[in-house]
Short mmCIF file of C-alpha atoms in Angstrom, two decimals:
data_model
loop_
_atom_site.label_atom_id
_atom_site.label_comp_id
_atom_site.label_asym_id
_atom_site.label_seq_id
_atom_site.Cartn_x
_atom_site.Cartn_y
_atom_site.Cartn_z
CA ALA A 485 212.65 -95.71 4.31
CA GLN A 486 211.67 -97.64 0.68
CA SER A 487 211.74 -95.88 -2.19
CA VAL A 488 210.47 -97.16 -5.43
CA SER A 489 212.39 -96.01 -8.79
CA GLN A 490 210.56 -96.74 -12.47
CA HIS A 491 213.68 -96.33 -15.36
CA ASN A 492 211.18 -94.93 -18.35
CA HIS A 493 208.90 -91.64 -17.93
CA HIS A 494 207.89 -92.00 -21.03
CA VAL A 495 206.96 -94.98 -23.74
CA ILE A 496 205.42 -95.12 -27.04
CA LEU A 497 204.94 -98.07 -29.27
CA SER A 498 202.65 -99.81 -31.66
CA GLU A 499 199.58 -101.97 -31.41
CA ALA A 500 200.96 -105.80 -31.05
CA ALA A 501 204.42 -104.10 -29.93
CA SER A 502 205.54 -106.36 -26.45
CA LEU A 503 205.74 -104.17 -23.04
CA GLU A 504 208.12 -104.30 -20.05
CA LEU A 505 207.84 -101.66 -17.94
CA GLY A 506 210.98 -101.41 -15.12
CA CYS A 507 210.58 -101.21 -11.68
CA ASN A 508 212.70 -101.28 -8.94
CA TYR A 509 212.85 -101.11 -5.23
CA SER A 510 215.46 -100.47 -1.83
CA TYR A 511 214.67 -102.57 0.89
CA GLY A 512 216.24 -105.02 2.94
CA GLY A 513 213.46 -107.05 3.82
CA THR A 514 210.72 -108.86 2.92
CA VAL A 515 208.50 -106.59 -0.09
CA ASN A 516 204.40 -106.94 -1.39
CA LEU A 517 204.30 -105.54 -4.55
CA PHE A 518 202.03 -103.51 -6.76
CA TRP A 519 200.77 -102.79 -9.50
CA TYR A 520 198.92 -100.31 -10.12
CA VAL A 521 196.98 -98.82 -13.87
CA GLN A 522 195.47 -95.51 -14.29
CA TYR A 523 193.51 -95.01 -17.66
CA PRO A 524 192.67 -91.64 -19.58
CA GLY A 525 189.69 -90.19 -16.98
CA GLN A 526 189.61 -92.69 -14.52
CA HIS A 527 191.07 -93.44 -11.06
CA LEU A 528 193.97 -95.71 -10.28
CA GLN A 529 193.15 -99.21 -10.31
CA LEU A 530 195.23 -102.62 -8.69
CA LEU A 531 195.95 -104.49 -12.04
CA LEU A 532 198.02 -106.73 -10.42
CA LYS A 533 199.92 -107.91 -6.98
CA TYR A 534 203.11 -110.05 -5.15
CA PHE A 535 202.96 -111.17 -1.38
CA SER A 536 204.56 -114.93 -1.78
CA GLY A 537 204.76 -117.84 -3.74
CA ASP A 538 205.21 -117.56 -7.61
CA PRO A 539 206.86 -114.49 -8.62
CA LEU A 540 206.21 -114.87 -11.64
CA VAL A 541 201.75 -113.29 -11.43
CA LYS A 542 199.62 -113.00 -14.06
CA GLY A 543 197.28 -109.99 -13.45
CA ILE A 544 194.13 -108.10 -15.50
CA LYS A 545 194.21 -108.08 -19.15
CA GLY A 546 197.22 -110.31 -20.04
CA PHE A 547 199.87 -108.42 -17.41
CA GLU A 548 202.28 -110.02 -15.64
CA ALA A 549 205.02 -109.04 -13.74
CA GLU A 550 208.68 -111.45 -12.02
CA PHE A 551 209.31 -110.26 -9.40
CA ILE A 552 213.13 -111.17 -8.41
CA LYS A 553 214.01 -110.98 -5.16
CA SER A 554 217.22 -110.66 -5.99
CA LYS A 555 217.40 -107.61 -8.38
CA PHE A 556 215.18 -105.77 -6.55
CA SER A 557 212.54 -105.45 -9.32
CA PHE A 558 208.94 -106.30 -10.26
CA ASN A 559 209.15 -105.77 -13.93
CA LEU A 560 205.81 -105.70 -15.54
CA ARG A 561 205.50 -107.25 -19.27
CA LYS A 562 202.13 -107.92 -21.73
CA PRO A 563 203.01 -109.10 -24.99
CA SER A 564 201.28 -107.94 -27.56
CA VAL A 565 199.83 -104.34 -26.98
CA GLN A 566 196.38 -102.42 -27.42
CA TRP A 567 195.28 -99.55 -28.46
CA SER A 568 193.47 -99.98 -24.55
CA ASP A 569 196.42 -99.56 -22.85
CA THR A 570 197.44 -96.16 -23.49
CA ALA A 571 197.85 -95.49 -19.54
CA GLU A 572 199.80 -94.62 -17.11
CA TYR A 573 201.31 -97.39 -15.02
CA PHE A 574 202.53 -97.33 -11.94
CA CYS A 575 204.19 -99.76 -10.14
CA ALA A 576 204.11 -99.69 -5.93
CA VAL A 577 205.99 -101.02 -2.45
CA ASN A 578 204.89 -102.22 0.85
CA ALA A 579 207.84 -103.14 3.04
CA VAL A 580 205.86 -105.54 5.47
CA ARG A 581 206.68 -105.43 9.29
CA ALA A 582 208.59 -101.64 8.82
CA ALA A 583 205.84 -99.30 6.50
CA GLY A 584 202.37 -100.77 7.87
CA ASN A 585 200.12 -100.74 4.73
CA LYS A 586 201.21 -97.58 3.44
CA LEU A 587 202.32 -97.81 -0.71
CA THR A 588 205.53 -96.23 -1.78
CA PHE A 589 204.50 -95.79 -5.22
CA GLY A 590 207.32 -95.35 -8.44
CA GLY A 591 207.06 -91.66 -10.90
CA GLY A 592 205.02 -94.13 -13.21
CA THR A 593 205.18 -94.62 -16.73
CA ARG A 594 202.72 -93.54 -18.40
CA VAL A 595 202.22 -95.70 -21.71
CA LEU A 596 201.01 -94.10 -24.92
CA VAL A 597 200.65 -97.35 -27.69
CA LYS A 598 198.94 -95.64 -30.91
CA PRO A 599 196.95 -98.18 -32.92
CA GLY B 322 178.00 -100.45 -6.72
CA ALA B 323 179.21 -97.43 -6.53
CA GLY B 324 183.02 -96.79 -5.33
CA VAL B 325 185.02 -93.60 -3.18
CA SER B 326 183.57 -90.27 -3.81
CA GLN B 327 186.36 -87.01 -3.12
CA THR B 328 184.23 -83.96 -3.34
CA PRO B 329 185.18 -81.15 -4.46
CA SER B 330 186.67 -82.59 -7.60
CA ASN B 331 188.11 -79.23 -7.73
CA LYS B 332 189.35 -75.93 -5.19
CA VAL B 333 190.83 -73.39 -6.33
CA THR B 334 192.39 -70.79 -3.01
CA GLU B 335 194.04 -68.45 -2.19
CA LYS B 336 197.31 -68.65 -0.37
CA GLY B 337 196.36 -68.60 3.55
CA LYS B 338 193.17 -70.15 3.06
CA TYR B 339 191.93 -73.24 5.34
CA VAL B 340 190.78 -75.80 3.59
CA GLU B 341 188.72 -79.46 3.53
CA LEU B 342 188.59 -82.60 1.33
CA ARG B 343 186.18 -85.18 1.82
CA CYS B 344 186.11 -88.46 0.57
CA ASP B 345 182.80 -91.37 0.94
CA PRO B 346 184.89 -94.88 0.93
CA ILE B 347 183.03 -98.12 0.34
CA SER B 348 180.18 -98.84 2.36
CA GLY B 349 181.30 -101.80 4.37
CA HIS B 350 185.23 -100.33 4.22
CA THR B 351 186.76 -99.69 7.27
CA ALA B 352 190.60 -98.67 6.60
CA LEU B 353 191.11 -95.19 5.01
CA TYR B 354 194.22 -94.14 2.97
CA TRP B 355 194.95 -90.19 2.26
CA TYR B 356 197.55 -90.29 -0.90
CA ARG B 357 198.49 -86.66 -2.56
CA GLN B 358 199.85 -87.04 -5.49
CA SER B 359 202.13 -83.48 -7.88
CA LEU B 360 202.38 -83.59 -11.08
CA GLY B 361 204.75 -85.83 -12.35
CA GLN B 362 205.29 -88.27 -9.90
CA GLY B 363 203.31 -91.26 -7.99
CA PRO B 364 200.96 -90.83 -4.80
CA GLU B 365 202.15 -89.79 -1.98
CA PHE B 366 201.30 -91.23 1.95
CA LEU B 367 200.30 -89.07 3.74
CA ILE B 368 197.92 -90.99 6.33
CA TYR B 369 196.13 -94.58 7.48
CA PHE B 370 192.88 -95.00 9.09
CA GLN B 371 191.29 -98.01 10.51
CA GLY B 372 187.85 -97.38 11.82
CA THR B 373 187.36 -93.49 13.53
CA GLY B 374 191.42 -93.71 14.00
CA ALA B 375 194.62 -92.56 12.51
CA ALA B 376 197.00 -95.66 12.36
CA ASP B 377 199.57 -94.26 10.10
CA ASP B 378 199.87 -90.68 9.94
CA SER B 379 203.64 -90.43 9.52
CA GLY B 380 203.18 -89.46 6.09
CA LEU B 381 201.45 -86.05 7.28
CA PRO B 382 204.50 -83.34 5.59
CA ASN B 383 203.29 -80.35 8.89
CA ASP B 384 201.18 -79.76 11.09
CA ARG B 385 199.13 -77.35 8.74
CA PHE B 386 197.49 -80.97 7.41
CA PHE B 387 195.14 -82.60 10.08
CA ALA B 388 192.45 -85.78 9.20
CA VAL B 389 189.57 -86.93 10.66
CA ARG B 390 187.15 -90.01 10.61
CA PRO B 391 184.68 -89.28 13.30
CA GLU B 392 182.41 -92.30 12.78
CA GLY B 393 184.49 -94.61 10.91
CA SER B 394 183.15 -93.44 7.10
CA VAL B 395 183.43 -89.77 6.01
CA SER B 396 186.76 -88.75 5.95
CA THR B 397 187.99 -85.49 5.86
CA LEU B 398 191.41 -83.99 5.03
CA LYS B 399 192.00 -80.18 5.82
CA ILE B 400 194.72 -78.44 5.62
CA GLN B 401 195.02 -75.02 7.07
CA ARG B 402 197.27 -72.26 5.55
CA THR B 403 197.97 -73.07 2.35
CA GLU B 404 200.67 -72.29 0.45
CA ARG B 405 201.96 -73.24 -3.37
CA GLY B 406 203.21 -76.62 -2.81
CA ASP B 407 200.36 -77.55 -1.42
CA SER B 408 198.90 -77.71 -4.91
CA ALA B 409 198.58 -81.28 -5.49
CA VAL B 410 195.77 -84.40 -6.31
CA TYR B 411 194.84 -85.34 -2.88
CA LEU B 412 193.48 -89.74 -3.08
CA CYS B 413 191.81 -91.12 -0.75
CA ALA B 414 191.28 -94.78 -1.13
CA SER B 415 189.78 -97.60 1.16
CA SER B 416 189.89 -101.48 1.45
CA LEU B 417 187.85 -103.84 3.25
CA THR B 418 189.70 -104.28 6.40
CA GLY B 419 193.56 -103.00 6.96
CA GLY B 420 195.49 -105.97 5.78
CA LEU B 421 197.13 -105.70 2.48
CA THR B 422 195.50 -109.10 1.25
CA TYR B 423 192.88 -106.13 0.72
CA GLU B 424 192.70 -104.44 -2.83
CA GLN B 425 192.87 -100.87 -2.08
CA TYR B 426 190.10 -98.94 -3.92
CA PHE B 427 190.76 -95.32 -5.37
CA GLY B 428 188.88 -92.61 -5.86
CA PRO B 429 188.92 -89.92 -8.71
CA GLY B 430 190.85 -87.26 -6.35
CA THR B 431 190.34 -83.24 -5.74
CA ARG B 432 192.66 -81.67 -7.63
CA LEU B 433 193.70 -78.33 -5.29
CA THR B 434 195.10 -75.08 -6.54
CA VAL B 435 196.42 -73.21 -4.02
CA THR B 436 197.48 -69.63 -6.04
#
């Protein structure tokens, strides 16, 4: 069965700092990859997704993620964060052909951006 | 438009009792998913419906958990003989169809506390 690990549980940074959140998965086959975000008091929402093609994926609100197949990684980045990026971020993986439509989530990373 | 709604938003029950959690998906969405999120963890897949049928129930932890979607719209997650370990936020998501190219839209969740 696939698993997803997110390296940092908590990240604190100042506005305008750069953000990178790590995500590694364990599954040797083809995967679909996702980052979800949950802002305080709000629902989980999709930030970006990767299915195939260009491994550098651009999402909403200036976020991007890079799929590195050899490293089984899908790290999330934002060059300059804002206070409004304070949220919890979840990486999720679907193992194509092995897992149907189920998503396997990482444990999440809480990001606090100080104004 | 209206998103995924879940009721109740909070449920406190005593150990051993029966509970029902309801999910109203986005109108027209044929796929519906249930996840469980324990404290400090990411969402964990429970079951996936395509229309009225459970296409994948491999995430249900044991036979105390059961879910239905009799008319292909509203779904109810049922938990019998609740245990303290069942305490979690139960999330529902829906998507236009079952393919993963269609975004899963999450509801606000039901926080279940078993005392």
